[in-house]
């Protein structure tokens, strides 16, 4: 009887080990498919654009001929737009998360707000473009300017930042909260000196993801008037502007083959700027994690 039980256990263990190997193989296959297409994408972009990527390309603006065209104005426009987006979305997003987690009453209305913020994070970007067109371009009379585009993109990533900041605040151990209050600190002192520093790495992670989405978006900016080609840098928040995705989109729509190579070089620059932003944010996050 004991031998039969041992044999049964061995059979079940073999079955479980086999299932584990099969699932591991499927997961590895799924990962490999994604990596293969990613490598192919990078290879195609590099082979098409590397020949046009030089100092003149980085310091020149739009031009009627492929060999004279550059990404400079779009790159500066993207950086200026991201500064506006970061200022408005991070301040409003983190403040909203703090209110919902620390001050708002836990009732059905608050839960309704939380659910709808989470739903907004999945709304197509074109909807936020229409919202920005209605409010910032027409209602507030900003026109098709840099500030209108920045505020529209801030709305686009605001739900992502709010949700990630809420999760970061919830991850802070309740013992730290109670210990600070027990030592006589006020609620705001506890939030500012205990909870926020502990939650900052998670907040920065959500901000990185959100800004990475914003820098590559095209549809909302087309609606709120990002120009396909301008020849001067924006000199104020109410100036006309363009960004790298818009310039790349414009180049890919031209019939000559050389413009596809110019667009490939623009994609390389866009990826480089994105990686630089992420690297800086990751370094800041790691620095705060070490302090904690």
mmCIF file of C-alpha atoms in Angstrom:
data_model
loop_
_atom_site.group_PDB
_atom_site.id
_atom_site.type_symbol
_atom_site.label_atom_id
_atom_site.label_comp_id
_atom_site.label_asym_id
_atom_site.label_seq_id
_atom_site.Cartn_x
_atom_site.Cartn_y
_atom_site.Cartn_z
ATOM 1 C CA UNK A 1 0.000 0.000 0.000
ATOM 2 C CA UNK A 2 2.820 2.365 0.903
ATOM 3 C CA UNK A 3 4.635 1.538 -2.355
ATOM 4 C CA UNK A 4 1.506 2.344 -4.390
ATOM 5 C CA UNK A 5 1.217 5.739 -2.686
ATOM 6 C CA UNK A 6 4.852 6.490 -3.457
ATOM 7 C CA UNK A 7 4.331 5.546 -7.099
ATOM 8 C CA UNK A 8 1.247 7.754 -7.273
ATOM 9 C CA UNK A 9 3.140 10.674 -5.754
ATOM 10 C CA UNK A 10 5.993 10.193 -8.244
ATOM 11 C CA UNK A 11 3.549 10.157 -11.186
ATOM 12 C CA UNK A 12 1.862 13.349 -9.978
ATOM 13 C CA UNK A 13 5.245 15.007 -9.462
ATOM 14 C CA UNK A 14 6.326 14.031 -12.993
ATOM 15 C CA UNK A 15 3.093 15.482 -14.352
ATOM 16 C CA UNK A 16 3.609 18.720 -12.467
ATOM 17 C CA UNK A 17 7.231 18.989 -13.581
ATOM 18 C CA UNK A 18 6.155 18.400 -17.196
ATOM 19 C CA UNK A 19 3.446 21.055 -16.951
ATOM 20 C CA UNK A 20 5.958 23.459 -15.428
ATOM 21 C CA UNK A 21 8.396 22.878 -18.318
ATOM 22 C CA UNK A 22 5.620 23.332 -20.900
ATOM 23 C CA UNK A 23 4.448 26.609 -19.335
ATOM 24 C CA UNK A 24 8.037 27.848 -19.008
ATOM 25 C CA UNK A 25 8.564 27.098 -22.700
ATOM 26 C CA UNK A 26 5.385 28.965 -23.661
ATOM 27 C CA UNK A 27 6.371 31.994 -21.586
ATOM 28 C CA UNK A 28 9.867 31.958 -23.082
ATOM 29 C CA UNK A 29 8.366 31.711 -26.577
ATOM 30 C CA UNK A 30 6.056 34.669 -25.898
ATOM 31 C CA UNK A 31 8.986 36.726 -24.606
ATOM 32 C CA UNK A 32 11.138 35.719 -27.572
ATOM 33 C CA UNK A 33 8.477 36.797 -30.097
ATOM 34 C CA UNK A 34 8.312 40.263 -28.560
ATOM 35 C CA UNK A 35 12.114 40.569 -28.423
ATOM 36 C CA UNK A 36 12.510 39.385 -32.033
ATOM 37 C CA UNK A 37 10.127 42.002 -33.375
ATOM 38 C CA UNK A 38 11.756 44.649 -31.184
ATOM 39 C CA UNK A 39 15.187 43.760 -32.571
ATOM 40 C CA UNK A 40 13.829 43.809 -36.128
ATOM 41 C CA UNK A 41 12.288 47.222 -35.503
ATOM 42 C CA UNK A 42 15.549 48.629 -34.146
ATOM 43 C CA UNK A 43 17.488 47.078 -37.024
ATOM 44 C CA UNK A 44 15.196 48.599 -39.647
ATOM 45 C CA UNK A 45 15.256 52.028 -38.017
ATOM 46 C CA UNK A 46 19.036 51.998 -37.610
ATOM 47 C CA UNK A 47 19.750 50.805 -41.141
ATOM 48 C CA UNK A 48 17.405 53.401 -42.623
ATOM 49 C CA UNK A 49 18.293 56.395 -40.498
ATOM 50 C CA UNK A 50 21.910 56.093 -39.414
ATOM 51 C CA UNK A 51 23.198 57.407 -42.736
ATOM 52 C CA UNK A 52 21.325 60.700 -42.309
ATOM 53 C CA UNK A 53 22.179 61.129 -38.636
ATOM 54 C CA UNK A 54 24.932 63.736 -38.324
ATOM 55 C CA UNK A 55 25.611 67.048 -36.631
ATOM 56 C CA UNK A 56 23.966 69.033 -39.418
ATOM 57 C CA UNK A 57 20.808 66.930 -39.018
ATOM 58 C CA UNK A 58 20.713 67.607 -35.276
ATOM 59 C CA UNK A 59 21.156 71.388 -35.676
ATOM 60 C CA UNK A 60 18.964 72.044 -38.723
ATOM 61 C CA UNK A 61 15.255 72.645 -39.099
ATOM 62 C CA UNK A 62 12.733 71.595 -41.760
ATOM 63 C CA UNK A 63 13.856 72.002 -45.366
ATOM 64 C CA UNK A 64 12.435 71.212 -48.819
ATOM 65 C CA UNK A 65 15.233 68.719 -49.584
ATOM 66 C CA UNK A 66 16.025 65.558 -47.591
ATOM 67 C CA UNK A 67 19.764 66.220 -47.347
ATOM 68 C CA UNK A 68 19.094 69.636 -45.757
ATOM 69 C CA UNK A 69 16.301 68.647 -43.334
ATOM 70 C CA UNK A 70 16.918 68.389 -39.591
ATOM 71 C CA UNK A 71 15.236 67.635 -36.290
ATOM 72 C CA UNK A 72 16.483 70.564 -34.162
ATOM 73 C CA UNK A 73 13.252 72.578 -33.963
ATOM 74 C CA UNK A 74 11.162 69.470 -33.272
ATOM 75 C CA UNK A 75 13.591 68.286 -30.592
ATOM 76 C CA UNK A 76 13.549 71.612 -28.749
ATOM 77 C CA UNK A 77 9.754 71.751 -29.120
ATOM 78 C CA UNK A 78 9.426 68.281 -27.582
ATOM 79 C CA UNK A 79 11.653 69.229 -24.642
ATOM 80 C CA UNK A 80 9.722 72.459 -23.995
ATOM 81 C CA UNK A 81 6.433 70.575 -24.245
ATOM 82 C CA UNK A 82 7.635 67.926 -21.759
ATOM 83 C CA UNK A 83 8.641 70.629 -19.270
ATOM 84 C CA UNK A 84 5.109 72.051 -19.360
ATOM 85 C CA UNK A 85 3.573 68.578 -19.158
ATOM 86 C CA UNK A 86 5.757 67.538 -16.217
ATOM 87 C CA UNK A 87 5.074 70.706 -14.207
ATOM 88 C CA UNK A 88 1.294 70.563 -14.504
ATOM 89 C CA UNK A 89 0.713 66.799 -14.482
ATOM 90 C CA UNK A 90 3.064 65.920 -11.607
ATOM 91 C CA UNK A 91 1.910 68.722 -9.303
ATOM 92 C CA UNK A 92 -1.807 68.160 -9.932
ATOM 93 C CA UNK A 93 -1.509 64.352 -10.094
ATOM 94 C CA UNK A 94 0.420 63.913 -6.837
ATOM 95 C CA UNK A 95 -1.766 66.476 -5.042
ATOM 96 C CA UNK A 96 -4.898 64.628 -6.193
ATOM 97 C CA UNK A 97 -3.491 61.294 -5.009
ATOM 98 C CA UNK A 98 -2.614 62.750 -1.595
ATOM 99 C CA UNK A 99 -6.119 64.153 -1.196
ATOM 100 C CA UNK A 100 -7.834 60.908 -2.222
ATOM 101 C CA UNK A 101 -5.630 58.726 0.003
ATOM 102 C CA UNK A 102 -5.103 60.937 3.063
ATOM 103 C CA UNK A 103 -7.911 63.478 3.302
ATOM 104 C CA UNK A 104 -10.997 62.310 1.382
ATOM 105 C CA UNK A 105 -13.674 60.383 3.245
ATOM 106 C CA UNK A 106 -13.810 56.707 2.334
ATOM 107 C CA UNK A 107 -17.302 56.492 0.865
ATOM 108 C CA UNK A 108 -19.039 55.512 -2.365
ATOM 109 C CA UNK A 109 -18.460 58.922 -3.968
ATOM 110 C CA UNK A 110 -14.705 58.720 -3.362
ATOM 111 C CA UNK A 111 -14.652 55.176 -4.715
ATOM 112 C CA UNK A 112 -16.583 56.395 -7.773
ATOM 113 C CA UNK A 113 -13.896 59.030 -8.386
ATOM 114 C CA UNK A 114 -11.113 56.447 -8.036
ATOM 115 C CA UNK A 115 -12.760 54.062 -10.486
ATOM 116 C CA UNK A 116 -13.280 56.786 -13.071
ATOM 117 C CA UNK A 117 -9.678 57.997 -12.768
ATOM 118 C CA UNK A 118 -8.545 54.444 -13.452
ATOM 119 C CA UNK A 119 -10.884 54.284 -16.453
ATOM 120 C CA UNK A 120 -9.510 57.562 -17.813
ATOM 121 C CA UNK A 121 -6.028 56.018 -17.929
ATOM 122 C CA UNK A 122 -7.279 53.727 -20.712
ATOM 123 C CA UNK A 123 -9.141 56.322 -22.787
ATOM 124 C CA UNK A 124 -7.725 56.739 -26.356
ATOM 125 C CA UNK A 125 -5.433 59.729 -26.722
ATOM 126 C CA UNK A 126 -7.527 61.198 -29.532
ATOM 127 C CA UNK A 127 -10.307 61.865 -27.000
ATOM 128 C CA UNK A 128 -7.957 64.008 -24.913
ATOM 129 C CA UNK A 129 -7.000 65.835 -28.095
ATOM 130 C CA UNK A 130 -10.645 66.744 -28.678
ATOM 131 C CA UNK A 131 -10.957 67.800 -25.037
ATOM 132 C CA UNK A 132 -7.900 70.040 -25.355
ATOM 133 C CA UNK A 133 -9.241 71.523 -28.585
ATOM 134 C CA UNK A 134 -12.542 72.399 -26.918
ATOM 135 C CA UNK A 135 -11.200 73.855 -23.677
ATOM 136 C CA UNK A 136 -7.695 75.177 -24.235
ATOM 137 C CA UNK A 137 -7.837 76.191 -27.902
ATOM 138 C CA UNK A 138 -11.381 77.567 -28.109
ATOM 139 C CA UNK A 139 -12.831 78.144 -24.624
ATOM 140 C CA UNK A 140 -9.676 79.608 -23.002
ATOM 141 C CA UNK A 141 -8.650 81.144 -26.322
ATOM 142 C CA UNK A 142 -5.047 79.912 -26.177
ATOM 143 C CA UNK A 143 -5.148 79.064 -29.866
ATOM 144 C CA UNK A 144 -2.866 76.500 -31.486
ATOM 145 C CA UNK A 145 0.049 77.273 -29.216
ATOM 146 C CA UNK A 146 2.639 75.545 -27.055
ATOM 147 C CA UNK A 147 0.696 76.012 -23.812
ATOM 148 C CA UNK A 148 -2.444 74.459 -25.337
ATOM 149 C CA UNK A 149 -0.469 71.417 -26.473
ATOM 150 C CA UNK A 150 1.291 71.095 -23.110
ATOM 151 C CA UNK A 151 -1.934 71.263 -21.109
ATOM 152 C CA UNK A 152 -3.599 68.745 -23.425
ATOM 153 C CA UNK A 153 -0.746 66.269 -22.978
ATOM 154 C CA UNK A 154 -0.801 66.913 -19.224
ATOM 155 C CA UNK A 155 -4.455 65.825 -19.191
ATOM 156 C CA UNK A 156 -3.514 62.724 -21.175
ATOM 157 C CA UNK A 157 -1.010 61.408 -18.617
ATOM 158 C CA UNK A 158 -2.659 62.828 -15.487
ATOM 159 C CA UNK A 159 -4.740 59.684 -14.719
ATOM 160 C CA UNK A 160 -1.640 57.476 -14.988
ATOM 161 C CA UNK A 161 0.246 59.655 -12.518
ATOM 162 C CA UNK A 162 -2.700 59.809 -10.093
ATOM 163 C CA UNK A 163 -3.145 56.016 -10.093
ATOM 164 C CA UNK A 164 0.580 55.290 -9.702
ATOM 165 C CA UNK A 165 0.920 57.902 -6.943
ATOM 166 C CA UNK A 166 -2.046 56.373 -5.090
ATOM 167 C CA UNK A 167 -0.471 52.929 -5.262
ATOM 168 C CA UNK A 168 2.852 54.340 -4.037
ATOM 169 C CA UNK A 169 1.174 56.068 -1.086
ATOM 170 C CA UNK A 170 -0.693 52.880 -0.166
ATOM 171 C CA UNK A 171 2.550 50.906 -0.189
ATOM 172 C CA UNK A 172 3.993 52.966 2.681
ATOM 173 C CA UNK A 173 3.714 50.880 5.890
ATOM 174 C CA UNK A 174 0.968 52.071 8.209
ATOM 175 C CA UNK A 175 3.417 51.794 11.117
ATOM 176 C CA UNK A 176 5.379 54.795 9.804
ATOM 177 C CA UNK A 177 2.179 56.808 9.595
ATOM 178 C CA UNK A 178 1.072 55.927 13.109
ATOM 179 C CA UNK A 179 4.545 56.412 14.596
ATOM 180 C CA UNK A 180 4.779 59.933 13.160
ATOM 181 C CA UNK A 181 1.356 60.886 14.507
ATOM 182 C CA UNK A 182 2.222 59.300 17.846
ATOM 183 C CA UNK A 183 5.329 61.503 18.099
ATOM 184 C CA UNK A 184 3.107 64.585 17.881
ATOM 185 C CA UNK A 185 3.512 65.449 14.181
ATOM 186 C CA UNK A 186 0.541 66.974 12.411
ATOM 187 C CA UNK A 187 -1.126 65.233 9.488
ATOM 188 C CA UNK A 188 0.597 67.450 6.915
ATOM 189 C CA UNK A 189 3.989 67.034 8.615
ATOM 190 C CA UNK A 190 3.489 63.265 8.491
ATOM 191 C CA UNK A 191 2.621 63.401 4.792
ATOM 192 C CA UNK A 192 5.444 65.780 3.823
ATOM 193 C CA UNK A 193 8.251 64.291 5.946
ATOM 194 C CA UNK A 194 7.367 60.610 6.222
ATOM 195 C CA UNK A 195 4.873 59.366 3.634
ATOM 196 C CA UNK A 196 5.975 61.322 0.544
ATOM 197 C CA UNK A 197 9.707 60.514 0.882
ATOM 198 C CA UNK A 198 8.867 56.829 1.309
ATOM 199 C CA UNK A 199 6.472 56.838 -1.659
ATOM 200 C CA UNK A 200 8.690 58.948 -3.937
ATOM 201 C CA UNK A 201 10.380 56.030 -5.805
ATOM 202 C CA UNK A 202 6.965 54.638 -6.797
ATOM 203 C CA UNK A 203 5.687 58.073 -7.793
ATOM 204 C CA UNK A 204 8.740 58.643 -9.983
ATOM 205 C CA UNK A 205 8.251 55.266 -11.639
ATOM 206 C CA UNK A 206 4.700 56.181 -12.633
ATOM 207 C CA UNK A 207 5.864 59.586 -13.826
ATOM 208 C CA UNK A 208 8.555 57.983 -16.013
ATOM 209 C CA UNK A 209 5.982 55.726 -17.666
ATOM 210 C CA UNK A 210 3.554 58.599 -18.201
ATOM 211 C CA UNK A 211 6.117 61.003 -19.688
ATOM 212 C CA UNK A 212 7.420 58.226 -21.926
ATOM 213 C CA UNK A 213 3.931 57.885 -23.329
ATOM 214 C CA UNK A 214 3.520 61.625 -23.769
ATOM 215 C CA UNK A 215 6.739 62.267 -25.687
ATOM 216 C CA UNK A 216 5.769 59.820 -28.418
ATOM 217 C CA UNK A 217 2.120 60.821 -28.850
ATOM 218 C CA UNK A 218 1.036 62.362 -32.130
ATOM 219 C CA UNK A 219 -2.761 62.273 -32.442
ATOM 220 C CA UNK A 220 -3.660 64.793 -29.684
ATOM 221 C CA UNK A 221 -1.035 67.255 -30.901
ATOM 222 C CA UNK A 222 -2.333 67.138 -34.467
ATOM 223 C CA UNK A 223 -5.766 68.125 -33.178
ATOM 224 C CA UNK A 224 -4.505 70.981 -30.993
ATOM 225 C CA UNK A 225 -2.448 72.438 -33.815
ATOM 226 C CA UNK A 226 1.161 71.252 -33.644
ATOM 227 C CA UNK A 227 2.601 72.446 -36.950
ATOM 228 C CA UNK A 228 4.000 69.901 -39.391
ATOM 229 C CA UNK A 229 6.854 72.302 -40.149
ATOM 230 C CA UNK A 230 7.957 75.574 -38.572
ATOM 231 C CA UNK A 231 11.254 77.333 -39.150
ATOM 232 C CA UNK A 232 11.767 79.189 -35.856
ATOM 233 C CA UNK A 233 11.978 78.026 -32.257
ATOM 234 C CA UNK A 234 9.066 78.845 -29.915
ATOM 235 C CA UNK A 235 9.882 82.032 -28.024
ATOM 236 C CA UNK A 236 6.947 81.959 -25.584
ATOM 237 C CA UNK A 237 4.157 79.745 -24.311
ATOM 238 C CA UNK A 238 1.799 81.306 -26.861
ATOM 239 C CA UNK A 239 4.048 80.611 -29.859
ATOM 240 C CA UNK A 240 3.548 78.086 -32.636
ATOM 241 C CA UNK A 241 5.449 74.847 -32.130
ATOM 242 C CA UNK A 242 6.217 71.429 -33.490
ATOM 243 C CA UNK A 243 7.505 68.226 -31.913
ATOM 244 C CA UNK A 244 9.550 65.266 -33.104
ATOM 245 C CA UNK A 245 6.625 62.828 -33.640
ATOM 246 C CA UNK A 246 4.853 65.416 -35.802
ATOM 247 C CA UNK A 247 7.951 66.008 -37.926
ATOM 248 C CA UNK A 248 8.504 62.264 -38.321
ATOM 249 C CA UNK A 249 4.853 61.812 -39.267
ATOM 250 C CA UNK A 250 5.179 64.545 -41.884
ATOM 251 C CA UNK A 251 8.345 63.022 -43.378
ATOM 252 C CA UNK A 252 6.871 59.523 -43.628
ATOM 253 C CA UNK A 253 3.932 60.915 -45.609
ATOM 254 C CA UNK A 254 6.128 62.237 -48.422
ATOM 255 C CA UNK A 255 6.475 60.075 -51.545
ATOM 256 C CA UNK A 256 10.247 60.262 -52.088
ATOM 257 C CA UNK A 257 12.186 57.347 -50.601
ATOM 258 C CA UNK A 258 14.857 59.622 -49.105
ATOM 259 C CA UNK A 259 12.294 61.102 -46.701
ATOM 260 C CA UNK A 260 11.806 57.653 -45.154
ATOM 261 C CA UNK A 261 15.509 57.665 -44.251
ATOM 262 C CA UNK A 262 15.179 61.163 -42.777
ATOM 263 C CA UNK A 263 12.241 59.894 -40.700
ATOM 264 C CA UNK A 264 14.346 56.926 -39.558
ATOM 265 C CA UNK A 265 17.028 59.309 -38.292
ATOM 266 C CA UNK A 266 14.301 61.248 -36.453
ATOM 267 C CA UNK A 267 13.087 58.048 -34.772
ATOM 268 C CA UNK A 268 16.633 57.363 -33.565
ATOM 269 C CA UNK A 269 16.836 60.857 -32.035
ATOM 270 C CA UNK A 270 13.396 60.436 -30.440
ATOM 271 C CA UNK A 271 14.448 57.126 -28.875
ATOM 272 C CA UNK A 272 17.690 58.689 -27.639
ATOM 273 C CA UNK A 273 15.838 61.575 -25.970
ATOM 274 C CA UNK A 274 13.380 59.111 -24.436
ATOM 275 C CA UNK A 275 16.186 56.934 -23.066
ATOM 276 C CA UNK A 276 17.958 60.013 -21.680
ATOM 277 C CA UNK A 277 14.800 61.156 -19.874
ATOM 278 C CA UNK A 278 14.236 57.691 -18.440
ATOM 279 C CA UNK A 279 17.866 57.363 -17.359
ATOM 280 C CA UNK A 280 17.783 60.666 -15.484
ATOM 281 C CA UNK A 281 14.514 59.740 -13.788
ATOM 282 C CA UNK A 282 15.815 56.277 -12.838
ATOM 283 C CA UNK A 283 18.964 57.800 -11.320
ATOM 284 C CA UNK A 284 16.843 60.191 -9.255
ATOM 285 C CA UNK A 285 14.596 57.335 -8.134
ATOM 286 C CA UNK A 286 17.548 55.141 -7.151
ATOM 287 C CA UNK A 287 19.073 58.018 -5.202
ATOM 288 C CA UNK A 288 15.930 58.384 -3.114
ATOM 289 C CA UNK A 289 15.699 54.614 -2.634
ATOM 290 C CA UNK A 290 19.233 54.565 -1.209
ATOM 291 C CA UNK A 291 18.315 57.313 1.247
ATOM 292 C CA UNK A 292 15.406 55.238 2.439
#
